[in-house]
């Protein structure tokens, strides 16, 4: 059982749907500790991605091509810090997934590349109340699941569940990176919006693989 | 001006959250250095406050057209992120002719423009920008601070303080990127030893990745604990085998 181009397209469409569904929630989370534009920006970005997918004349040749389309579109349309961060994550993931189908190790390589891109761009580490706090446990869980011989869908499910726990772990944290760090101690007690959107997107990936 | 017929070799791209700020910086620098191509990119595409990926990309492409090189100056946070992302999307050949300055926006633009006007190469222009004021953030291209200039391989210092040391040079192209960093962290979990690589905890994938160590970088390994030597030796072997990527 591997994950192919159809899965990648379904992942993108499910990501767009879940971001749209949670738009208000992301806006509210970001309003509490940021500038309140995360839900709006991400929704605009993924809506544009779906528009580009719909306009394609021929289907992408491999998983990486789908992810590269997401990368370039988010980069151009999201703005703020989330555009470059997600854009780089999808671009690195695209390079790691330039194959027609992903097996479990391929899924791990894709997630690791995405995390690597976010860390390279954002210069953040865990515990700083950023999306890295969701991506890191997600990637570690994917590695562990793949090492135990899990199928790609189960690797993604493990990653998504770990992302949920990782996102929740940001609630008590005091932000030391990103916009929320301007608030210092007052940032504690709020869920980080970037970690929350990461969780949503990884769940979309897992659901598309079911 | 007549000097525009004799363009400087280095163009400047000025990236700001504000259209007016970018244009103002270009106006100021342009007055000081009329022979330099100055490309201001301010605000979002619809004129709001923010940074515009496509606009930055277009400016860098314009500045590097005909084999020219570019130094980019930025203002706040996401201007840097946007510019770094644009660089990542460029062809390697073009990317090699672009530098992102870690410099104050206005002072850096003025200093860089003046230096470029004098016909300087990209490195000198970058240097001028970066010495124009205080440094705000670590330079994205800076090598790890403790990377020795002349790496050696496999040289092991004598053991007299219970610390097993070694110095090795990364041989695989991408160095300690995500996969090898994970390999190292997972491998070391099997030893009763505390291991540091260039001063960071080698059990942490993120710390290892943040070293930004690639091919040719030297790694200083220090291991302590009952299995320090075995852990060190295993790590040296892994590095020298290029993590199976050679």
GROMACS .gro file of C-alpha atoms in nm:
model
  456
    1UNK     CA    1   0.000   0.000   0.000
    2UNK     CA    2   0.159   0.324  -0.114
    3UNK     CA    3   0.046   0.684  -0.148
    4UNK     CA    4   0.022   0.823  -0.500
    5UNK     CA    5  -0.060   1.145  -0.684
    6UNK     CA    6  -0.432   1.097  -0.622
    7UNK     CA    7  -0.359   1.086  -0.248
    8UNK     CA    8  -0.151   1.403  -0.272
    9UNK     CA    9  -0.430   1.587  -0.453
   10UNK     CA   10  -0.685   1.461  -0.203
   11UNK     CA   11  -0.457   1.577   0.081
   12UNK     CA   12  -0.442   1.926  -0.069
   13UNK     CA   13  -0.820   1.945  -0.115
   14UNK     CA   14  -0.883   1.817   0.238
   15UNK     CA   15  -0.629   2.070   0.371
   16UNK     CA   16  -0.813   2.350   0.196
   17UNK     CA   17  -1.145   2.226   0.333
   18UNK     CA   18  -1.024   2.195   0.693
   19UNK     CA   19  -0.850   2.533   0.685
   20UNK     CA   20  -1.170   2.688   0.553
   21UNK     CA   21  -1.376   2.511   0.818
   22UNK     CA   22  -1.143   2.627   1.097
   23UNK     CA   23  -1.078   2.971   0.954
   24UNK     CA   24  -1.257   3.155   1.236
   25UNK     CA   25  -1.086   2.944   1.502
   26UNK     CA   26  -0.740   3.015   1.356
   27UNK     CA   27  -0.820   3.384   1.334
   28UNK     CA   28  -0.929   3.387   1.698
   29UNK     CA   29  -0.621   3.192   1.814
   30UNK     CA   30  -0.397   3.433   1.626
   31UNK     CA   31  -0.588   3.733   1.756
   32UNK     CA   32  -0.509   3.622   2.112
   33UNK     CA   33  -0.130   3.610   2.066
   34UNK     CA   34  -0.051   3.740   1.716
   35UNK     CA   35  -0.192   3.973   1.457
   36UNK     CA   36  -0.508   3.777   1.381
   37UNK     CA   37  -0.443   3.705   1.015
   38UNK     CA   38  -0.340   3.338   1.021
   39UNK     CA   39  -0.684   3.192   0.941
   40UNK     CA   40  -0.753   3.446   0.670
   41UNK     CA   41  -0.409   3.415   0.510
   42UNK     CA   42  -0.401   3.038   0.511
   43UNK     CA   43  -0.756   3.013   0.379
   44UNK     CA   44  -0.671   3.250   0.095
   45UNK     CA   45  -0.358   3.047   0.018
   46UNK     CA   46  -0.524   2.707   0.009
   47UNK     CA   47  -0.820   2.842  -0.186
   48UNK     CA   48  -0.571   2.962  -0.447
   49UNK     CA   49  -0.401   2.620  -0.447
   50UNK     CA   50  -0.730   2.444  -0.519
   51UNK     CA   51  -0.798   2.693  -0.798
   52UNK     CA   52  -0.464   2.606  -0.957
   53UNK     CA   53  -0.527   2.233  -0.919
   54UNK     CA   54  -0.865   2.272  -1.089
   55UNK     CA   55  -0.702   2.462  -1.374
   56UNK     CA   56  -0.436   2.198  -1.447
   57UNK     CA   57  -0.471   2.057  -1.796
   58UNK     CA   58  -0.295   1.731  -1.719
   59UNK     CA   59  -0.252   1.561  -1.381
   60UNK     CA   60   0.086   1.606  -1.206
   61UNK     CA   61   0.337   1.331  -1.278
   62UNK     CA   62   0.442   1.265  -0.921
   63UNK     CA   63   0.370   1.353  -0.559
   64UNK     CA   64   0.645   1.612  -0.559
   65UNK     CA   65   0.481   1.808  -0.842
   66UNK     CA   66   0.162   1.842  -0.641
   67UNK     CA   67   0.354   1.962  -0.336
   68UNK     CA   68   0.558   2.207  -0.544
   69UNK     CA   69   0.235   2.361  -0.674
   70UNK     CA   70   0.126   2.405  -0.312
   71UNK     CA   71   0.466   2.555  -0.221
   72UNK     CA   72   0.475   2.818  -0.494
   73UNK     CA   73   0.111   2.914  -0.448
   74UNK     CA   74   0.127   2.947  -0.069
   75UNK     CA   75   0.448   3.144  -0.100
   76UNK     CA   76   0.282   3.395  -0.332
   77UNK     CA   77  -0.055   3.422  -0.163
   78UNK     CA   78  -0.025   3.368   0.213
   79UNK     CA   79   0.204   3.654   0.309
   80UNK     CA   80   0.337   3.719   0.658
   81UNK     CA   81   0.564   3.457   0.810
   82UNK     CA   82   0.330   3.164   0.745
   83UNK     CA   83   0.372   3.192   0.365
   84UNK     CA   84   0.750   3.143   0.362
   85UNK     CA   85   0.735   2.884   0.643
   86UNK     CA   86   0.469   2.663   0.485
   87UNK     CA   87   0.601   2.741   0.137
   88UNK     CA   88   0.947   2.618   0.232
   89UNK     CA   89   0.802   2.314   0.411
   90UNK     CA   90   0.612   2.209   0.096
   91UNK     CA   91   0.905   2.291  -0.131
   92UNK     CA   92   1.146   2.073   0.069
   93UNK     CA   93   0.878   1.805   0.097
   94UNK     CA   94   0.830   1.822  -0.281
   95UNK     CA   95   1.199   1.760  -0.340
   96UNK     CA   96   1.194   1.464  -0.100
   97UNK     CA   97   0.880   1.321  -0.260
   98UNK     CA   98   0.968   1.350  -0.629
   99UNK     CA   99   0.840   0.997  -0.695
  100UNK     CA  100   0.508   0.859  -0.827
  101UNK     CA  101   0.432   0.675  -0.502
  102UNK     CA  102   0.544   0.700  -0.140
  103UNK     CA  103   0.603   0.403   0.085
  104UNK     CA  104   0.635   0.440   0.464
  105UNK     CA  105   0.996   0.555   0.443
  106UNK     CA  106   0.901   0.796   0.168
  107UNK     CA  107   0.638   0.950   0.395
  108UNK     CA  108   0.899   0.986   0.671
  109UNK     CA  109   1.147   1.147   0.431
  110UNK     CA  110   0.879   1.391   0.316
  111UNK     CA  111   0.787   1.492   0.671
  112UNK     CA  112   1.151   1.521   0.777
  113UNK     CA  113   1.222   1.745   0.480
  114UNK     CA  114   0.925   1.966   0.567
  115UNK     CA  115   1.040   1.999   0.927
  116UNK     CA  116   1.392   2.071   0.812
  117UNK     CA  117   1.262   2.350   0.588
  118UNK     CA  118   1.062   2.508   0.869
  119UNK     CA  119   1.356   2.493   1.108
  120UNK     CA  120   1.592   2.634   0.844
  121UNK     CA  121   1.356   2.921   0.764
  122UNK     CA  122   1.215   2.999   1.108
  123UNK     CA  123   1.529   2.928   1.314
  124UNK     CA  124   1.299   2.793   1.584
  125UNK     CA  125   1.339   2.488   1.802
  126UNK     CA  126   1.091   2.299   2.021
  127UNK     CA  127   0.948   2.469   2.327
  128UNK     CA  128   0.930   2.814   2.167
  129UNK     CA  129   0.554   2.795   2.101
  130UNK     CA  130   0.563   2.768   1.723
  131UNK     CA  131   0.457   2.521   1.456
  132UNK     CA  132   0.786   2.339   1.523
  133UNK     CA  133   0.622   2.209   1.843
  134UNK     CA  134   0.369   2.022   1.627
  135UNK     CA  135   0.597   1.924   1.337
  136UNK     CA  136   0.875   1.778   1.553
  137UNK     CA  137   0.671   1.519   1.747
  138UNK     CA  138   0.480   1.441   1.427
  139UNK     CA  139   0.802   1.362   1.244
  140UNK     CA  140   0.940   1.162   1.537
  141UNK     CA  141   0.618   0.960   1.557
  142UNK     CA  142   0.634   0.894   1.182
  143UNK     CA  143   0.993   0.769   1.216
  144UNK     CA  144   0.896   0.539   1.502
  145UNK     CA  145   0.591   0.403   1.317
  146UNK     CA  146   0.789   0.338   0.999
  147UNK     CA  147   1.065   0.169   1.198
  148UNK     CA  148   0.804  -0.069   1.336
  149UNK     CA  149   0.690  -0.155   0.986
  150UNK     CA  150   0.370   0.050   0.973
  151UNK     CA  151   0.200   0.116   0.639
  152UNK     CA  152   0.209   0.473   0.498
  153UNK     CA  153  -0.146   0.547   0.614
  154UNK     CA  154  -0.060   0.439   0.968
  155UNK     CA  155   0.261   0.644   0.959
  156UNK     CA  156   0.057   0.951   0.872
  157UNK     CA  157  -0.203   0.871   1.137
  158UNK     CA  158   0.072   0.847   1.398
  159UNK     CA  159   0.217   1.177   1.278
  160UNK     CA  160  -0.122   1.350   1.289
  161UNK     CA  161  -0.198   1.227   1.642
  162UNK     CA  162   0.145   1.338   1.761
  163UNK     CA  163   0.088   1.678   1.598
  164UNK     CA  164  -0.233   1.712   1.800
  165UNK     CA  165  -0.047   1.642   2.123
  166UNK     CA  166   0.233   1.872   2.013
  167UNK     CA  167  -0.010   2.154   1.936
  168UNK     CA  168  -0.176   2.111   2.276
  169UNK     CA  169   0.166   2.121   2.439
  170UNK     CA  170   0.205   2.481   2.320
  171UNK     CA  171  -0.080   2.604   2.543
  172UNK     CA  172   0.122   2.656   2.865
  173UNK     CA  173   0.434   2.772   2.681
  174UNK     CA  174   0.566   3.127   2.680
  175UNK     CA  175   0.649   3.221   2.320
  176UNK     CA  176   1.013   3.303   2.250
  177UNK     CA  177   0.996   3.300   1.867
  178UNK     CA  178   0.761   3.461   1.622
  179UNK     CA  179   0.506   3.734   1.665
  180UNK     CA  180   0.366   3.592   1.992
  181UNK     CA  181   0.705   3.643   2.159
  182UNK     CA  182   0.629   4.016   2.169
  183UNK     CA  183   0.373   3.931   2.439
  184UNK     CA  184   0.624   3.750   2.661
  185UNK     CA  185   0.459   3.586   2.965
  186UNK     CA  186   0.113   3.687   2.843
  187UNK     CA  187   0.144   3.441   2.555
  188UNK     CA  188   0.109   3.149   2.802
  189UNK     CA  189  -0.235   2.986   2.820
  190UNK     CA  190  -0.305   3.006   2.445
  191UNK     CA  191  -0.277   2.746   2.172
  192UNK     CA  192  -0.029   2.847   1.902
  193UNK     CA  193  -0.217   2.904   1.573
  194UNK     CA  194   0.069   2.774   1.356
  195UNK     CA  195   0.085   2.453   1.559
  196UNK     CA  196  -0.292   2.422   1.527
  197UNK     CA  197  -0.287   2.466   1.148
  198UNK     CA  198  -0.004   2.211   1.126
  199UNK     CA  199  -0.222   1.967   1.317
  200UNK     CA  200  -0.514   2.028   1.079
  201UNK     CA  201  -0.301   1.978   0.770
  202UNK     CA  202  -0.141   1.657   0.896
  203UNK     CA  203  -0.482   1.516   0.988
  204UNK     CA  204  -0.594   1.597   0.633
  205UNK     CA  205  -0.295   1.395   0.506
  206UNK     CA  206  -0.386   1.100   0.727
  207UNK     CA  207  -0.754   1.111   0.631
  208UNK     CA  208  -0.668   1.122   0.262
  209UNK     CA  209  -0.466   0.804   0.312
  210UNK     CA  210  -0.752   0.609   0.471
  211UNK     CA  211   2.263   6.087  -1.508
  212UNK     CA  212   2.542   5.998  -1.745
  213UNK     CA  213   2.677   5.740  -1.502
  214UNK     CA  214   2.374   5.518  -1.557
  215UNK     CA  215   2.527   5.428  -1.892
  216UNK     CA  216   2.801   5.264  -1.692
  217UNK     CA  217   2.607   5.050  -1.447
  218UNK     CA  218   2.775   4.913  -1.139
  219UNK     CA  219   2.821   4.536  -1.140
  220UNK     CA  220   2.612   4.486  -0.826
  221UNK     CA  221   2.245   4.581  -0.803
  222UNK     CA  222   2.060   4.629  -0.474
  223UNK     CA  223   1.715   4.490  -0.399
  224UNK     CA  224   1.551   4.674  -0.109
  225UNK     CA  225   1.273   4.471   0.054
  226UNK     CA  226   1.046   4.645   0.301
  227UNK     CA  227   0.701   4.589   0.452
  228UNK     CA  228   0.611   4.935   0.328
  229UNK     CA  229   0.608   5.056  -0.031
  230UNK     CA  230   0.700   5.407   0.077
  231UNK     CA  231   0.984   5.290   0.297
  232UNK     CA  232   1.138   5.083   0.016
  233UNK     CA  233   1.104   5.367  -0.231
  234UNK     CA  234   1.242   5.617   0.019
  235UNK     CA  235   1.547   5.404   0.090
  236UNK     CA  236   1.607   5.367  -0.284
  237UNK     CA  237   1.569   5.740  -0.331
  238UNK     CA  238   1.818   5.813  -0.055
  239UNK     CA  239   2.073   5.554  -0.169
  240UNK     CA  240   2.023   5.655  -0.531
  241UNK     CA  241   2.117   6.009  -0.457
  242UNK     CA  242   2.441   5.888  -0.301
  243UNK     CA  243   2.516   5.632  -0.572
  244UNK     CA  244   2.345   5.714  -0.902
  245UNK     CA  245   2.533   5.447  -1.096
  246UNK     CA  246   2.373   5.159  -0.910
  247UNK     CA  247   2.057   4.975  -1.011
  248UNK     CA  248   1.829   5.005  -0.705
  249UNK     CA  249   1.517   4.792  -0.699
  250UNK     CA  250   1.273   4.875  -0.419
  251UNK     CA  251   1.007   4.615  -0.335
  252UNK     CA  252   0.777   4.739  -0.061
  253UNK     CA  253   0.443   4.620   0.070
  254UNK     CA  254   0.208   4.358  -0.061
  255UNK     CA  255   0.100   4.339  -0.424
  256UNK     CA  256  -0.218   4.533  -0.342
  257UNK     CA  257  -0.026   4.812  -0.168
  258UNK     CA  258  -0.078   4.698   0.192
  259UNK     CA  259   0.180   4.641   0.463
  260UNK     CA  260   0.365   4.312   0.413
  261UNK     CA  261   0.609   4.147   0.178
  262UNK     CA  262   0.541   4.025  -0.172
  263UNK     CA  263   0.708   3.699  -0.276
  264UNK     CA  264   0.646   3.750  -0.648
  265UNK     CA  265   0.768   4.109  -0.633
  266UNK     CA  266   1.091   4.013  -0.457
  267UNK     CA  267   1.145   3.730  -0.702
  268UNK     CA  268   1.093   3.962  -1.000
  269UNK     CA  269   1.333   4.221  -0.859
  270UNK     CA  270   1.606   3.965  -0.795
  271UNK     CA  271   1.558   3.824  -1.145
  272UNK     CA  272   1.584   4.173  -1.290
  273UNK     CA  273   1.900   4.247  -1.090
  274UNK     CA  274   2.069   3.921  -1.189
  275UNK     CA  275   1.974   3.941  -1.556
  276UNK     CA  276   2.272   3.960  -1.793
  277UNK     CA  277   2.497   3.790  -1.538
  278UNK     CA  278   2.482   4.069  -1.279
  279UNK     CA  279   2.488   4.010  -0.907
  280UNK     CA  280   2.261   4.135  -0.631
  281UNK     CA  281   2.279   4.225  -0.265
  282UNK     CA  282   1.941   4.223  -0.089
  283UNK     CA  283   1.860   4.440   0.212
  284UNK     CA  284   1.548   4.381   0.418
  285UNK     CA  285   1.363   4.540   0.703
  286UNK     CA  286   1.167   4.331   0.956
  287UNK     CA  287   1.110   3.955   1.018
  288UNK     CA  288   0.899   3.826   0.733
  289UNK     CA  289   1.090   4.034   0.476
  290UNK     CA  290   1.389   3.816   0.563
  291UNK     CA  291   1.179   3.499   0.548
  292UNK     CA  292   1.030   3.597   0.214
  293UNK     CA  293   1.371   3.680   0.066
  294UNK     CA  294   1.525   3.356   0.191
  295UNK     CA  295   1.236   3.167   0.037
  296UNK     CA  296   1.280   3.342  -0.296
  297UNK     CA  297   1.648   3.246  -0.289
  298UNK     CA  298   1.554   2.884  -0.225
  299UNK     CA  299   1.335   2.881  -0.536
  300UNK     CA  300   1.607   3.028  -0.764
  301UNK     CA  301   1.829   2.819  -0.987
  302UNK     CA  302   2.159   2.745  -0.813
  303UNK     CA  303   2.349   2.937  -1.077
  304UNK     CA  304   2.148   3.254  -1.009
  305UNK     CA  305   2.138   3.197  -0.633
  306UNK     CA  306   2.518   3.197  -0.631
  307UNK     CA  307   2.511   3.558  -0.747
  308UNK     CA  308   2.278   3.686  -0.474
  309UNK     CA  309   2.361   3.774  -0.113
  310UNK     CA  310   2.118   3.863   0.165
  311UNK     CA  311   2.271   4.123   0.393
  312UNK     CA  312   2.228   4.112   0.770
  313UNK     CA  313   2.228   4.488   0.795
  314UNK     CA  314   2.017   4.784   0.903
  315UNK     CA  315   1.788   4.875   0.614
  316UNK     CA  316   1.860   5.240   0.554
  317UNK     CA  317   2.221   5.262   0.665
  318UNK     CA  318   2.300   4.932   0.495
  319UNK     CA  319   2.138   5.039   0.169
  320UNK     CA  320   2.330   5.363   0.164
  321UNK     CA  321   2.666   5.205   0.247
  322UNK     CA  322   2.616   4.919   0.001
  323UNK     CA  323   2.508   5.154  -0.277
  324UNK     CA  324   2.811   5.373  -0.233
  325UNK     CA  325   3.045   5.076  -0.239
  326UNK     CA  326   2.870   4.926  -0.543
  327UNK     CA  327   2.891   5.259  -0.720
  328UNK     CA  328   3.268   5.240  -0.689
  329UNK     CA  329   3.264   4.921  -0.897
  330UNK     CA  330   3.309   4.679  -0.609
  331UNK     CA  331   3.222   4.310  -0.631
  332UNK     CA  332   2.932   4.150  -0.444
  333UNK     CA  333   3.131   4.044  -0.136
  334UNK     CA  334   3.264   4.394  -0.081
  335UNK     CA  335   2.917   4.543  -0.122
  336UNK     CA  336   2.776   4.291   0.123
  337UNK     CA  337   3.055   4.369   0.365
  338UNK     CA  338   2.984   4.739   0.342
  339UNK     CA  339   2.616   4.682   0.422
  340UNK     CA  340   2.690   4.453   0.713
  341UNK     CA  341   2.935   4.691   0.872
  342UNK     CA  342   2.696   4.983   0.842
  343UNK     CA  343   2.544   4.932   1.184
  344UNK     CA  344   2.476   4.680   1.456
  345UNK     CA  345   2.396   4.321   1.373
  346UNK     CA  346   2.034   4.226   1.439
  347UNK     CA  347   2.036   3.852   1.384
  348UNK     CA  348   2.276   3.570   1.302
  349UNK     CA  349   2.359   3.572   0.935
  350UNK     CA  350   2.173   3.288   0.761
  351UNK     CA  351   2.482   3.180   0.567
  352UNK     CA  352   2.725   3.203   0.856
  353UNK     CA  353   2.917   2.881   0.921
  354UNK     CA  354   2.883   2.720   1.264
  355UNK     CA  355   3.074   2.947   1.501
  356UNK     CA  356   3.313   2.679   1.620
  357UNK     CA  357   3.390   2.524   1.283
  358UNK     CA  358   3.770   2.524   1.265
  359UNK     CA  359   3.910   2.665   0.941
  360UNK     CA  360   4.134   2.369   0.869
  361UNK     CA  361   3.948   2.046   0.945
  362UNK     CA  362   4.130   1.725   1.018
  363UNK     CA  363   3.993   1.374   1.007
  364UNK     CA  364   3.992   1.103   1.268
  365UNK     CA  365   4.241   1.275   1.494
  366UNK     CA  366   4.180   1.174   1.851
  367UNK     CA  367   4.312   1.366   2.147
  368UNK     CA  368   4.461   1.171   2.437
  369UNK     CA  369   4.220   1.076   2.712
  370UNK     CA  370   4.307   1.241   3.038
  371UNK     CA  371   3.982   1.391   3.164
  372UNK     CA  372   3.734   1.110   3.101
  373UNK     CA  373   3.610   1.276   2.784
  374UNK     CA  374   3.641   1.076   2.463
  375UNK     CA  375   3.709   1.323   2.186
  376UNK     CA  376   3.739   1.311   1.812
  377UNK     CA  377   3.736   1.546   1.522
  378UNK     CA  378   3.588   1.439   1.192
  379UNK     CA  379   3.495   1.607   0.867
  380UNK     CA  380   3.154   1.560   0.711
  381UNK     CA  381   3.186   1.381   0.379
  382UNK     CA  382   2.831   1.362   0.247
  383UNK     CA  383   2.711   1.666   0.057
  384UNK     CA  384   2.418   1.764   0.276
  385UNK     CA  385   2.598   1.685   0.601
  386UNK     CA  386   2.383   1.672   0.912
  387UNK     CA  387   2.047   1.725   0.743
  388UNK     CA  388   1.735   1.565   0.884
  389UNK     CA  389   1.798   1.202   0.800
  390UNK     CA  390   2.158   1.172   0.926
  391UNK     CA  391   2.076   1.386   1.228
  392UNK     CA  392   1.800   1.142   1.312
  393UNK     CA  393   2.037   0.849   1.249
  394UNK     CA  394   2.292   0.997   1.489
  395UNK     CA  395   2.038   1.075   1.759
  396UNK     CA  396   1.881   0.731   1.735
  397UNK     CA  397   2.219   0.554   1.725
  398UNK     CA  398   2.350   0.734   2.033
  399UNK     CA  399   2.039   0.642   2.229
  400UNK     CA  400   2.185   0.290   2.238
  401UNK     CA  401   2.490   0.396   2.439
  402UNK     CA  402   2.529   0.489   2.803
  403UNK     CA  403   2.707   0.812   2.719
  404UNK     CA  404   2.642   1.183   2.688
  405UNK     CA  405   2.768   1.300   2.352
  406UNK     CA  406   2.810   1.654   2.223
  407UNK     CA  407   2.879   1.757   1.866
  408UNK     CA  408   3.021   2.108   1.827
  409UNK     CA  409   2.892   2.177   2.174
  410UNK     CA  410   2.531   2.073   2.118
  411UNK     CA  411   2.352   1.768   2.249
  412UNK     CA  412   2.396   1.495   1.986
  413UNK     CA  413   2.080   1.322   2.108
  414UNK     CA  414   1.872   1.611   1.978
  415UNK     CA  415   1.784   1.595   1.610
  416UNK     CA  416   1.694   1.962   1.604
  417UNK     CA  417   2.012   2.077   1.775
  418UNK     CA  418   2.216   1.879   1.525
  419UNK     CA  419   2.021   2.020   1.230
  420UNK     CA  420   2.059   2.372   1.360
  421UNK     CA  421   2.437   2.338   1.337
  422UNK     CA  422   2.383   2.376   0.963
  423UNK     CA  423   2.690   2.156   0.912
  424UNK     CA  424   2.741   2.040   0.554
  425UNK     CA  425   3.015   1.869   0.351
  426UNK     CA  426   3.361   1.980   0.459
  427UNK     CA  427   3.251   2.108   0.798
  428UNK     CA  428   3.450   1.975   1.088
  429UNK     CA  429   3.267   1.818   1.381
  430UNK     CA  430   3.414   1.813   1.729
  431UNK     CA  431   3.282   1.511   1.916
  432UNK     CA  432   3.297   1.490   2.295
  433UNK     CA  433   3.157   1.189   2.477
  434UNK     CA  434   3.131   1.123   2.849
  435UNK     CA  435   3.004   0.828   3.049
  436UNK     CA  436   3.068   0.453   3.080
  437UNK     CA  437   3.039   0.391   2.703
  438UNK     CA  438   3.192   0.718   2.591
  439UNK     CA  439   3.461   0.564   2.371
  440UNK     CA  440   3.226   0.321   2.201
  441UNK     CA  441   2.973   0.596   2.135
  442UNK     CA  442   3.243   0.823   1.996
  443UNK     CA  443   3.381   0.549   1.772
  444UNK     CA  444   3.037   0.465   1.637
  445UNK     CA  445   2.971   0.830   1.560
  446UNK     CA  446   3.308   0.872   1.390
  447UNK     CA  447   3.236   0.567   1.174
  448UNK     CA  448   2.892   0.700   1.081
  449UNK     CA  449   3.029   1.040   0.982
  450UNK     CA  450   3.319   0.891   0.787
  451UNK     CA  451   3.088   0.658   0.598
  452UNK     CA  452   2.888   0.966   0.498
  453UNK     CA  453   2.580   0.817   0.665
  454UNK     CA  454   2.549   0.585   0.368
  455UNK     CA  455   2.503   0.876   0.130
  456UNK     CA  456   2.838   0.858  -0.050
   0.00000   0.00000   0.00000
